[in-house]
C-alpha atoms as an extended CHARMM CRD file, in Angstrom:
* protein
*
       256  EXT
         1         1  PRO       CA            -21.3710000000        3.8200000000       -7.2410000000  PROA      1               0.0000000000
         2         2  ALA       CA            -19.6280000000        3.0990000000      -10.0440000000  PROA      2               0.0000000000
         3         3  ASP       CA            -16.4170000000        2.1610000000       -7.8110000000  PROA      3               0.0000000000
         4         4  LEU       CA            -18.9020000000       -0.3120000000       -5.8660000000  PROA      4               0.0000000000
         5         5  ALA       CA            -19.8310000000       -2.1030000000       -8.8660000000  PROA      5               0.0000000000
         6         6  TYR       CA            -16.6400000000       -2.0480000000      -10.0020000000  PROA      6               0.0000000000
         7         7  ALA       CA            -15.3810000000       -3.7720000000       -6.4380000000  PROA      7               0.0000000000
         8         8  THR       CA            -18.0810000000       -6.1450000000       -6.7120000000  PROA      8               0.0000000000
         9         9  ARG       CA            -17.2250000000       -7.3180000000      -10.3270000000  PROA      9               0.0000000000
        10        10  ALA       CA            -13.7480000000       -7.7850000000       -9.5800000000  PROA      10              0.0000000000
        11        11  ALA       CA            -14.1030000000       -9.7840000000       -6.0980000000  PROA      11              0.0000000000
        12        12  MET       CA            -17.1690000000      -12.3090000000       -7.9140000000  PROA      12              0.0000000000
        13        13  GLY       CA            -14.1580000000      -13.1060000000      -10.4090000000  PROA      13              0.0000000000
        14        14  GLY       CA            -11.6570000000      -13.5270000000       -7.5970000000  PROA      14              0.0000000000
        15        15  GLU       CA             -9.6000000000      -10.2170000000       -7.8980000000  PROA      15              0.0000000000
        16        16  LEU       CA             -9.5670000000       -9.0000000000       -4.0450000000  PROA      16              0.0000000000
        17        17  LEU       CA             -7.6970000000       -5.7070000000       -4.5630000000  PROA      17              0.0000000000
        18        18  PRO       CA            -10.6960000000       -3.3710000000       -5.3400000000  PROA      18              0.0000000000
        19        19  ALA       CA            -12.5530000000       -4.6900000000       -2.3140000000  PROA      19              0.0000000000
        20        20  ALA       CA             -9.8360000000       -4.7180000000        0.1390000000  PROA      20              0.0000000000
        21        21  ASP       CA             -8.7610000000       -0.9230000000       -1.0160000000  PROA      21              0.0000000000
        22        22  LEU       CA            -12.3820000000       -0.4220000000        0.2150000000  PROA      22              0.0000000000
        23        23  VAL       CA            -12.6930000000       -2.1110000000        3.1650000000  PROA      23              0.0000000000
        24        24  VAL       CA             -9.5080000000       -0.1500000000        4.0050000000  PROA      24              0.0000000000
        25        25  ALA       CA            -11.4240000000        3.3970000000        3.2240000000  PROA      25              0.0000000000
        26        26  MET       CA            -14.6440000000        2.0970000000        5.4080000000  PROA      26              0.0000000000
        27        27  LEU       CA            -12.3910000000        1.1460000000        8.0690000000  PROA      27              0.0000000000
        28        28  ALA       CA            -11.9170000000        5.3560000000        8.3220000000  PROA      28              0.0000000000
        29        29  ASP       CA            -15.5280000000        5.7600000000        8.9610000000  PROA      29              0.0000000000
        30        30  ASP       CA            -16.3420000000        6.0260000000       13.0000000000  PROA      30              0.0000000000
        31        31  ARG       CA            -19.0980000000        3.6470000000       12.9730000000  PROA      31              0.0000000000
        32        32  VAL       CA            -17.4260000000        1.0050000000       11.3250000000  PROA      32              0.0000000000
        33        33  ALA       CA            -14.4830000000        1.4030000000       13.1940000000  PROA      33              0.0000000000
        34        34  ALA       CA            -16.1120000000        1.2160000000       16.4680000000  PROA      34              0.0000000000
        35        35  THR       CA            -18.5760000000       -1.6910000000       15.8430000000  PROA      35              0.0000000000
        36        36  VAL       CA            -15.4840000000       -3.7930000000       14.1400000000  PROA      36              0.0000000000
        37        37  GLY       CA            -13.5590000000       -3.0370000000       17.5650000000  PROA      37              0.0000000000
        38        38  VAL       CA            -16.4130000000       -4.5390000000       19.8330000000  PROA      38              0.0000000000
        39        39  ARG       CA            -16.8500000000       -7.2760000000       17.9090000000  PROA      39              0.0000000000
        40        40  VAL       CA            -13.2410000000       -8.5720000000       17.2820000000  PROA      40              0.0000000000
        41        41  ARG       CA            -12.1930000000       -7.2260000000       20.3270000000  PROA      41              0.0000000000
        42        42  ALA       CA            -14.6170000000       -9.2760000000       22.1100000000  PROA      42              0.0000000000
        43        43  LEU       CA            -14.0140000000      -12.5410000000       20.7200000000  PROA      43              0.0000000000
        44        44  LEU       CA            -10.0060000000      -12.2070000000       21.5350000000  PROA      44              0.0000000000
        45        45  GLY       CA            -11.4380000000      -11.4730000000       24.9210000000  PROA      45              0.0000000000
        46        46  LEU       CA            -12.9180000000      -14.4330000000       25.5880000000  PROA      46              0.0000000000
        47        47  PRO       CA            -11.3190000000      -17.3140000000       27.5630000000  PROA      47              0.0000000000
        48        48  PHE       CA             -8.8790000000      -19.3540000000       25.3340000000  PROA      48              0.0000000000
        49        49  HSD       CA             -8.5650000000      -23.2790000000       25.7230000000  PROA      49              0.0000000000
        50        50  VAL       CA             -6.9890000000      -26.0450000000       23.5820000000  PROA      50              0.0000000000
        51        51  GLU       CA             -8.9130000000      -29.6870000000       23.7800000000  PROA      51              0.0000000000
        52        52  ALA       CA             -6.0680000000      -32.2970000000       24.1560000000  PROA      52              0.0000000000
        53        53  PRO       CA             -6.2320000000      -35.4200000000       21.8230000000  PROA      53              0.0000000000
        54        54  GLU       CA             -6.7290000000      -38.6300000000       23.0270000000  PROA      54              0.0000000000
        55        55  ASP       CA             -3.3580000000      -39.5320000000       21.6750000000  PROA      55              0.0000000000
        56        56  PRO       CA             -0.5840000000      -40.5390000000       23.7350000000  PROA      56              0.0000000000
        57        57  GLY       CA              1.1400000000      -37.5030000000       25.1050000000  PROA      57              0.0000000000
        58        58  GLY       CA             -2.0930000000      -35.6210000000       23.5750000000  PROA      58              0.0000000000
        59        59  GLU       CA             -2.1880000000      -33.4040000000       26.9640000000  PROA      59              0.0000000000
        60        60  ALA       CA              1.1190000000      -32.3000000000       27.1070000000  PROA      60              0.0000000000
        61        61  LEU       CA              0.6550000000      -31.4350000000       23.4000000000  PROA      61              0.0000000000
        62        62  ALA       CA             -2.3220000000      -28.9550000000       23.9390000000  PROA      62              0.0000000000
        63        63  ARG       CA             -0.7210000000      -27.6190000000       27.3190000000  PROA      63              0.0000000000
        64        64  ALA       CA              2.4200000000      -26.4560000000       24.7920000000  PROA      64              0.0000000000
        65        65  LEU       CA              0.1350000000      -25.1470000000       22.4700000000  PROA      65              0.0000000000
        66        66  GLU       CA             -1.9910000000      -22.8900000000       25.1690000000  PROA      66              0.0000000000
        67        67  GLU       CA              1.2910000000      -21.6970000000       26.3680000000  PROA      67              0.0000000000
        68        68  ASP       CA              2.7620000000      -20.8250000000       22.7440000000  PROA      68              0.0000000000
        69        69  PHE       CA             -0.3520000000      -19.7450000000       21.1890000000  PROA      69              0.0000000000
        70        70  PHE       CA             -0.2940000000      -16.0210000000       21.9890000000  PROA      70              0.0000000000
        71        71  ARG       CA              3.9800000000      -15.6140000000       21.3250000000  PROA      71              0.0000000000
        72        72  PHE       CA              3.5880000000      -17.0580000000       17.6800000000  PROA      72              0.0000000000
        73        73  ALA       CA             -0.0760000000      -15.7580000000       17.1170000000  PROA      73              0.0000000000
        74        74  PRO       CA             -0.0400000000      -11.8070000000       19.5250000000  PROA      74              0.0000000000
        75        75  GLU       CA             -3.2380000000      -10.2900000000       20.0840000000  PROA      75              0.0000000000
        76        76  ASP       CA             -2.5530000000       -7.2400000000       17.4720000000  PROA      76              0.0000000000
        77        77  ALA       CA             -1.5820000000       -9.8280000000       14.9130000000  PROA      77              0.0000000000
        78        78  LEU       CA             -4.7510000000      -11.8790000000       15.5720000000  PROA      78              0.0000000000
        79        79  TYR       CA             -6.8690000000       -8.4000000000       15.7870000000  PROA      79              0.0000000000
        80        80  GLN       CA             -5.6430000000       -7.6310000000       11.4690000000  PROA      80              0.0000000000
        81        81  VAL       CA             -6.3580000000      -11.0250000000       10.5600000000  PROA      81              0.0000000000
        82        82  VAL       CA             -9.8750000000      -11.2440000000       11.9750000000  PROA      82              0.0000000000
        83        83  VAL       CA            -11.1480000000       -8.0850000000       10.8950000000  PROA      83              0.0000000000
        84        84  TRP       CA            -10.1910000000       -8.6620000000        7.3620000000  PROA      84              0.0000000000
        85        85  GLY       CA            -11.8710000000      -11.9690000000        7.6870000000  PROA      85              0.0000000000
        86        86  LEU       CA            -15.2340000000      -10.3520000000        9.0080000000  PROA      86              0.0000000000
        87        87  LEU       CA            -15.3110000000       -7.4610000000        6.2510000000  PROA      87              0.0000000000
        88        88  LEU       CA            -14.1790000000       -9.0550000000        3.3190000000  PROA      88              0.0000000000
        89        89  GLY       CA            -14.6290000000      -12.5210000000        4.1700000000  PROA      89              0.0000000000
        90        90  VAL       CA            -10.6110000000      -13.3240000000        3.9450000000  PROA      90              0.0000000000
        91        91  GLY       CA             -7.7310000000      -12.4760000000        6.1540000000  PROA      91              0.0000000000
        92        92  LEU       CA             -3.9590000000      -13.4650000000        5.3600000000  PROA      92              0.0000000000
        93        93  ALA       CA             -0.6630000000      -14.0930000000        7.2160000000  PROA      93              0.0000000000
        94        94  ARG       CA              2.7110000000      -15.1300000000        6.0360000000  PROA      94              0.0000000000
        95        95  LEU       CA              3.9260000000      -17.7360000000        8.3970000000  PROA      95              0.0000000000
        96        96  ASP       CA              7.6180000000      -16.8790000000        9.9030000000  PROA      96              0.0000000000
        97        97  TRP       CA              9.3080000000      -19.7830000000       11.4730000000  PROA      97              0.0000000000
        98        98  GLN       CA             11.1460000000      -19.2610000000       13.9930000000  PROA      98              0.0000000000
        99        99  GLU       CA             12.9220000000      -21.3880000000       17.3210000000  PROA      99              0.0000000000
       100       100  ASP       CA             11.8450000000      -20.1360000000       20.6270000000  PROA      100             0.0000000000
       101       101  GLU       CA             14.5900000000      -18.9610000000       22.6600000000  PROA      101             0.0000000000
       102       102  LYS       CA             12.6340000000      -20.0710000000       25.6760000000  PROA      102             0.0000000000
       103       103  THR       CA             11.4660000000      -23.7630000000       24.8170000000  PROA      103             0.0000000000
       104       104  GLY       CA             13.4780000000      -24.5200000000       21.8330000000  PROA      104             0.0000000000
       105       105  ARG       CA             10.3050000000      -25.4420000000       19.8670000000  PROA      105             0.0000000000
       106       106  LEU       CA              9.6580000000      -24.0320000000       16.4750000000  PROA      106             0.0000000000
       107       107  LEU       CA              6.8470000000      -21.8950000000       16.1100000000  PROA      107             0.0000000000
       108       108  PRO       CA              5.0110000000      -19.9730000000       12.7170000000  PROA      108             0.0000000000
       109       109  HSD       CA              5.2220000000      -16.6010000000       14.1870000000  PROA      109             0.0000000000
       110       110  LEU       CA              1.8220000000      -14.8100000000       11.8620000000  PROA      110             0.0000000000
       111       111  GLU       CA              2.7740000000      -11.6690000000        9.9310000000  PROA      111             0.0000000000
       112       112  PRO       CA             -0.1840000000      -10.1550000000        8.6090000000  PROA      112             0.0000000000
       113       113  TRP       CA             -0.3620000000       -9.1250000000        5.1870000000  PROA      113             0.0000000000
       114       114  HSD       CA             -2.6520000000       -6.8900000000        3.2110000000  PROA      114             0.0000000000
       115       115  PRO       CA             -5.2210000000       -9.1560000000        1.3490000000  PROA      115             0.0000000000
       116       116  ARG       CA             -5.3010000000       -6.5290000000       -1.8730000000  PROA      116             0.0000000000
       117       117  ASN       CA             -1.8990000000       -8.7570000000       -2.4420000000  PROA      117             0.0000000000
       118       118  LEU       CA             -4.0720000000      -12.0380000000       -2.6610000000  PROA      118             0.0000000000
       119       119  PHE       CA             -6.4540000000      -13.3270000000       -5.8210000000  PROA      119             0.0000000000
       120       120  TYR       CA             -8.3840000000      -16.2410000000       -6.4610000000  PROA      120             0.0000000000
       121       121  ASP       CA             -7.8290000000      -18.2960000000       -9.7020000000  PROA      121             0.0000000000
       122       122  PRO       CA            -11.2290000000      -19.8390000000      -10.6180000000  PROA      122             0.0000000000
       123       123  GLN       CA             -9.8600000000      -22.0270000000      -13.1400000000  PROA      123             0.0000000000
       124       124  GLU       CA             -7.1040000000      -23.5680000000      -11.1920000000  PROA      124             0.0000000000
       125       125  GLU       CA             -9.1320000000      -22.8080000000       -7.6900000000  PROA      125             0.0000000000
       126       126  ARG       CA             -6.0530000000      -22.0050000000       -5.9240000000  PROA      126             0.0000000000
       127       127  TRP       CA             -5.1320000000      -19.0010000000       -3.9250000000  PROA      127             0.0000000000
       128       128  TYR       CA             -2.4110000000      -16.8070000000       -4.6630000000  PROA      128             0.0000000000
       129       129  VAL       CA             -0.6150000000      -13.4880000000       -3.5040000000  PROA      129             0.0000000000
       130       130  ARG       CA              1.5340000000      -10.9410000000       -5.6930000000  PROA      130             0.0000000000
       131       131  THR       CA              5.1740000000      -10.7460000000       -4.1500000000  PROA      131             0.0000000000
       132       132  ARG       CA              7.7640000000       -8.7960000000       -5.2100000000  PROA      132             0.0000000000
       133       133  GLU       CA              9.2520000000      -11.3750000000       -7.0310000000  PROA      133             0.0000000000
       134       134  ASN       CA              6.6370000000      -13.2390000000       -8.0540000000  PROA      134             0.0000000000
       135       135  PRO       CA              3.3000000000      -11.9880000000       -8.9370000000  PROA      135             0.0000000000
       136       136  HSD       CA              1.6180000000      -15.0850000000       -9.1850000000  PROA      136             0.0000000000
       137       137  HSD       CA              3.0430000000      -17.0150000000       -6.3650000000  PROA      137             0.0000000000
       138       138  PRO       CA              1.1360000000      -19.9770000000       -4.7440000000  PROA      138             0.0000000000
       139       139  LEU       CA             -0.2490000000      -20.4100000000       -1.1390000000  PROA      139             0.0000000000
       140       140  ARG       CA              1.8740000000      -23.2570000000        0.1550000000  PROA      140             0.0000000000
       141       141  GLU       CA              0.5790000000      -25.1840000000        3.1460000000  PROA      141             0.0000000000
       142       142  GLY       CA              2.8620000000      -24.3000000000        6.2960000000  PROA      142             0.0000000000
       143       143  ALA       CA              4.1690000000      -21.0500000000        4.9480000000  PROA      143             0.0000000000
       144       144  TRP       CA              0.7710000000      -18.8030000000        4.5740000000  PROA      144             0.0000000000
       145       145  TRP       CA             -2.0990000000      -19.1590000000        7.2510000000  PROA      145             0.0000000000
       146       146  LEU       CA             -5.0680000000      -18.2790000000        4.8970000000  PROA      146             0.0000000000
       147       147  TYR       CA             -8.3220000000      -17.2810000000        7.0720000000  PROA      147             0.0000000000
       148       148  THR       CA            -12.1050000000      -17.7230000000        5.7410000000  PROA      148             0.0000000000
       149       149  PRO       CA            -14.6420000000      -17.7290000000        8.5930000000  PROA      149             0.0000000000
       150       150  TYR       CA            -17.2530000000      -18.1530000000        6.0890000000  PROA      150             0.0000000000
       151       151  GLY       CA            -15.6030000000      -20.9940000000        4.6190000000  PROA      151             0.0000000000
       152       152  PRO       CA            -13.4350000000      -21.6700000000        1.4920000000  PROA      152             0.0000000000
       153       153  ARG       CA            -15.3660000000      -21.1500000000       -1.1410000000  PROA      153             0.0000000000
       154       154  ARG       CA            -15.8980000000      -17.7830000000       -2.4410000000  PROA      154             0.0000000000
       155       155  PRO       CA            -16.0520000000      -16.5620000000        1.0030000000  PROA      155             0.0000000000
       156       156  TRP       CA            -15.9860000000      -12.5180000000       -0.0770000000  PROA      156             0.0000000000
       157       157  GLU       CA            -19.2230000000      -12.8240000000       -1.2190000000  PROA      157             0.0000000000
       158       158  MET       CA            -20.5570000000      -13.4910000000        2.5010000000  PROA      158             0.0000000000
       159       159  GLY       CA            -17.8140000000      -10.6420000000        4.1240000000  PROA      159             0.0000000000
       160       160  VAL       CA            -19.6300000000       -7.7700000000        5.7260000000  PROA      160             0.0000000000
       161       161  TRP       CA            -18.3320000000       -5.0540000000        3.3480000000  PROA      161             0.0000000000
       162       162  ARG       CA            -20.9360000000       -5.8910000000        0.6790000000  PROA      162             0.0000000000
       163       163  ALA       CA            -23.7040000000       -4.5920000000        3.3080000000  PROA      163             0.0000000000
       164       164  ILE       CA            -21.6840000000       -1.9230000000        4.6230000000  PROA      164             0.0000000000
       165       165  ALA       CA            -20.2720000000       -0.3160000000        1.1680000000  PROA      165             0.0000000000
       166       166  LEU       CA            -24.1960000000        1.5600000000        0.0050000000  PROA      166             0.0000000000
       167       167  PRO       CA            -24.6520000000        3.0080000000        4.0610000000  PROA      167             0.0000000000
       168       168  TRP       CA            -20.9720000000        4.3330000000        4.2270000000  PROA      168             0.0000000000
       169       169  LEU       CA            -21.1590000000        5.7270000000        0.4470000000  PROA      169             0.0000000000
       170       170  VAL       CA            -24.6240000000        7.2580000000        1.5700000000  PROA      170             0.0000000000
       171       171  LYS       CA            -23.1390000000        8.5000000000        5.1220000000  PROA      171             0.0000000000
       172       172  LEU       CA            -19.9190000000        9.6630000000        3.2070000000  PROA      172             0.0000000000
       173       173  ASP       CA            -21.7450000000       11.7900000000        0.4580000000  PROA      173             0.0000000000
       174       174  ALA       CA            -24.3180000000       13.0070000000        2.9790000000  PROA      174             0.0000000000
       175       175  THR       CA            -21.8970000000       14.1630000000        5.4870000000  PROA      175             0.0000000000
       176       176  ARG       CA            -19.5630000000       16.1600000000        2.7400000000  PROA      176             0.0000000000
       177       177  TYR       CA            -22.5870000000       17.9110000000        1.7330000000  PROA      177             0.0000000000
       178       178  TRP       CA            -23.5550000000       18.7860000000        5.1050000000  PROA      178             0.0000000000
       179       179  ALA       CA            -20.2280000000       20.1660000000        5.7820000000  PROA      179             0.0000000000
       180       180  ARG       CA            -20.4040000000       22.1370000000        2.3100000000  PROA      180             0.0000000000
       181       181  ASP       CA            -23.9820000000       23.7890000000        3.4890000000  PROA      181             0.0000000000
       182       182  ASN       CA            -22.2250000000       24.6930000000        7.0030000000  PROA      182             0.0000000000
       183       183  GLU       CA            -19.0910000000       26.2770000000        4.9790000000  PROA      183             0.0000000000
       184       184  VAL       CA            -21.2540000000       28.1980000000        2.4500000000  PROA      184             0.0000000000
       185       185  GLY       CA            -24.1060000000       28.8530000000        4.0390000000  PROA      185             0.0000000000
       186       186  SER       CA            -25.4320000000       30.6340000000        1.1200000000  PROA      186             0.0000000000
       187       187  ILE       CA            -25.3830000000       31.0360000000       -2.2110000000  PROA      187             0.0000000000
       188       188  ARG       CA            -24.3100000000       34.9450000000       -3.7440000000  PROA      188             0.0000000000
       189       189  VAL       CA            -25.5990000000       35.6200000000       -7.2120000000  PROA      189             0.0000000000
       190       190  ALA       CA            -24.4620000000       38.5700000000       -8.8750000000  PROA      190             0.0000000000
       191       191  LYS       CA            -26.6900000000       40.4830000000      -11.4780000000  PROA      191             0.0000000000
       192       192  ALA       CA            -24.6880000000       42.3130000000      -14.0600000000  PROA      192             0.0000000000
       193       193  GLY       CA            -26.2090000000       45.7830000000      -16.5160000000  PROA      193             0.0000000000
       194       194  GLU       CA            -26.6080000000       44.9900000000      -19.8430000000  PROA      194             0.0000000000
       195       195  MET       CA            -23.6720000000       47.6380000000      -20.3330000000  PROA      195             0.0000000000
       196       196  SER       CA            -21.2990000000       45.4110000000      -18.4340000000  PROA      196             0.0000000000
       197       197  ALA       CA            -17.8990000000       44.1540000000      -19.8980000000  PROA      197             0.0000000000
       198       198  ALA       CA            -17.5490000000       40.3680000000      -19.9970000000  PROA      198             0.0000000000
       199       199  GLU       CA            -14.1400000000       40.5650000000      -18.1550000000  PROA      199             0.0000000000
       200       200  GLU       CA            -15.6950000000       42.5560000000      -15.4620000000  PROA      200             0.0000000000
       201       201  ARG       CA            -18.4720000000       39.9030000000      -14.9800000000  PROA      201             0.0000000000
       202       202  GLU       CA            -15.8010000000       37.3500000000      -14.9170000000  PROA      202             0.0000000000
       203       203  ALA       CA            -14.1580000000       39.5130000000      -12.5730000000  PROA      203             0.0000000000
       204       204  LEU       CA            -16.7910000000       39.6370000000       -9.9990000000  PROA      204             0.0000000000
       205       205  ALA       CA            -17.7450000000       35.7850000000      -10.6230000000  PROA      205             0.0000000000
       206       206  ARG       CA            -14.3020000000       34.8070000000       -9.5900000000  PROA      206             0.0000000000
       207       207  LEU       CA            -14.6460000000       37.3640000000       -6.4060000000  PROA      207             0.0000000000
       208       208  LEU       CA            -17.8660000000       35.7280000000       -5.4300000000  PROA      208             0.0000000000
       209       209  ALA       CA            -16.2780000000       32.6420000000       -5.5810000000  PROA      209             0.0000000000
       210       210  ASP       CA            -13.7860000000       33.3310000000       -3.1800000000  PROA      210             0.0000000000
       211       211  MET       CA            -15.6000000000       35.3100000000       -0.8010000000  PROA      211             0.0000000000
       212       212  GLY       CA            -15.1220000000       34.2200000000        2.9010000000  PROA      212             0.0000000000
       213       213  ALA       CA            -18.0260000000       34.3200000000        5.1160000000  PROA      213             0.0000000000
       214       214  ASP       CA            -17.1360000000       37.2390000000        6.4400000000  PROA      214             0.0000000000
       215       215  THR       CA            -16.3380000000       39.2640000000        3.2420000000  PROA      215             0.0000000000
       216       216  GLY       CA            -17.9410000000       42.2160000000        2.2760000000  PROA      216             0.0000000000
       217       217  LEU       CA            -17.4740000000       44.0430000000       -1.1590000000  PROA      217             0.0000000000
       218       218  VAL       CA            -19.0710000000       46.8600000000       -3.1150000000  PROA      218             0.0000000000
       219       219  LEU       CA            -20.3630000000       46.7880000000       -6.4170000000  PROA      219             0.0000000000
       220       220  PRO       CA            -19.9160000000       48.1610000000       -9.4630000000  PROA      220             0.0000000000
       221       221  PRO       CA            -22.1540000000       50.5870000000      -10.8480000000  PROA      221             0.0000000000
       222       222  GLY       CA            -25.2760000000       48.8190000000      -12.3680000000  PROA      222             0.0000000000
       223       223  TYR       CA            -24.3210000000       45.7070000000      -10.3570000000  PROA      223             0.0000000000
       224       224  GLU       CA            -27.3780000000       43.8850000000       -8.0130000000  PROA      224             0.0000000000
       225       225  MET       CA            -26.3700000000       41.2210000000       -5.7160000000  PROA      225             0.0000000000
       226       226  ASP       CA            -28.9790000000       38.5210000000       -3.8250000000  PROA      226             0.0000000000
       227       227  ILE       CA            -28.4140000000       35.8690000000       -1.5650000000  PROA      227             0.0000000000
       228       228  LEU       CA            -29.9300000000       32.9480000000       -1.5210000000  PROA      228             0.0000000000
       229       229  SER       CA            -30.3970000000       30.7310000000        1.4750000000  PROA      229             0.0000000000
       230       230  PRO       CA            -31.1910000000       27.0810000000        1.4570000000  PROA      230             0.0000000000
       231       231  SER       CA            -34.1480000000       26.2490000000        4.1610000000  PROA      231             0.0000000000
       232       232  GLY       CA            -33.6400000000       26.1860000000        7.3450000000  PROA      232             0.0000000000
       233       233  GLU       CA            -35.1910000000       22.1100000000        7.3410000000  PROA      233             0.0000000000
       234       234  VAL       CA            -32.4360000000       20.7990000000        4.7190000000  PROA      234             0.0000000000
       235       235  TRP       CA            -29.9610000000       19.6980000000        7.4280000000  PROA      235             0.0000000000
       236       236  ARG       CA            -32.5350000000       17.0060000000        8.6080000000  PROA      236             0.0000000000
       237       237  GLY       CA            -32.1560000000       14.9670000000        5.6650000000  PROA      237             0.0000000000
       238       238  ARG       CA            -28.3590000000       14.6420000000        6.0200000000  PROA      238             0.0000000000
       239       239  GLU       CA            -28.6830000000       14.2630000000        9.6700000000  PROA      239             0.0000000000
       240       240  ALA       CA            -31.4650000000       11.5500000000        8.7250000000  PROA      240             0.0000000000
       241       241  ALA       CA            -29.0000000000       10.1360000000        5.7030000000  PROA      241             0.0000000000
       242       242  ILE       CA            -26.3300000000       10.0580000000        8.2840000000  PROA      242             0.0000000000
       243       243  ALA       CA            -28.2040000000        8.2310000000       11.3400000000  PROA      243             0.0000000000
       244       244  TRP       CA            -29.8290000000        5.4620000000        8.8360000000  PROA      244             0.0000000000
       245       245  ALA       CA            -26.3390000000        5.0020000000        7.6170000000  PROA      245             0.0000000000
       246       246  ASP       CA            -24.5930000000        4.5550000000       11.4030000000  PROA      246             0.0000000000
       247       247  ARG       CA            -27.9380000000        1.8270000000       12.2750000000  PROA      247             0.0000000000
       248       248  ALA       CA            -26.9980000000        0.0020000000        9.0540000000  PROA      248             0.0000000000
       249       249  ILE       CA            -23.6940000000       -0.2660000000        9.6610000000  PROA      249             0.0000000000
       250       250  ALA       CA            -24.0940000000       -1.5120000000       13.2080000000  PROA      250             0.0000000000
       251       251  VAL       CA            -26.6920000000       -3.8480000000       12.5220000000  PROA      251             0.0000000000
       252       252  ALA       CA            -24.7470000000       -5.4950000000        9.7870000000  PROA      252             0.0000000000
       253       253  ILE       CA            -21.8510000000       -5.8980000000       11.8960000000  PROA      253             0.0000000000
       254       254  LEU       CA            -22.8130000000       -6.2170000000       15.3600000000  PROA      254             0.0000000000
       255       255  GLY       CA            -26.4650000000       -8.1030000000       14.4920000000  PROA      255             0.0000000000
       256       256  GLN       CA            -28.5340000000       -5.9730000000       16.7560000000  PROA      256             0.0000000000
């Protein structure tokens, strides 16, 4: 929770690095990855058409752009940029201008960049990107593509990451504790006699901590051991938390 709060505070000031790292972590979740994939691939699978302008030669220009579009913006590059735009509110790509060997036209090939290198200066009202050469490199028009599907002003505030961060964290904890319950199964508690040496008690404590599920041991004279097992219904709380988180994530990303 403290990390989520820090990522939110940093993003509100225009620093997207913590929020971008959070998005990367959330994309490792099965429900986040699946629902994002459904939404973005559905968008990229729609029919593509360029409307021609009314200017002279507009029809030829539109047809040329239709022909070139997926050559300079291949689907894998578009997928990355659109995923970042959906989740973080901002997608970033560098434009590498190259002459097409087939048509001779100059095309701006998209090279997706990780938005953790991106930040917004509220005083200057300008976007900057960190590069090896310059940690304060301005986004120049024609050299970068900034994708902001929620609008140009503070787009990170509308990113889906803010809606799914808490359910993702709840699911992460519930899954981890459920796995720990399955691994441990029960807690072994040894009771030492009053005359037992401190070294002997510490050695037994280490032995109990390292025991596997099918390990047996013989207690020294004067010792007793109890096995404490959680209620058989404890797992239902973990399952309910995971199910709620999955639903909340799906609603936020897919709207249903």
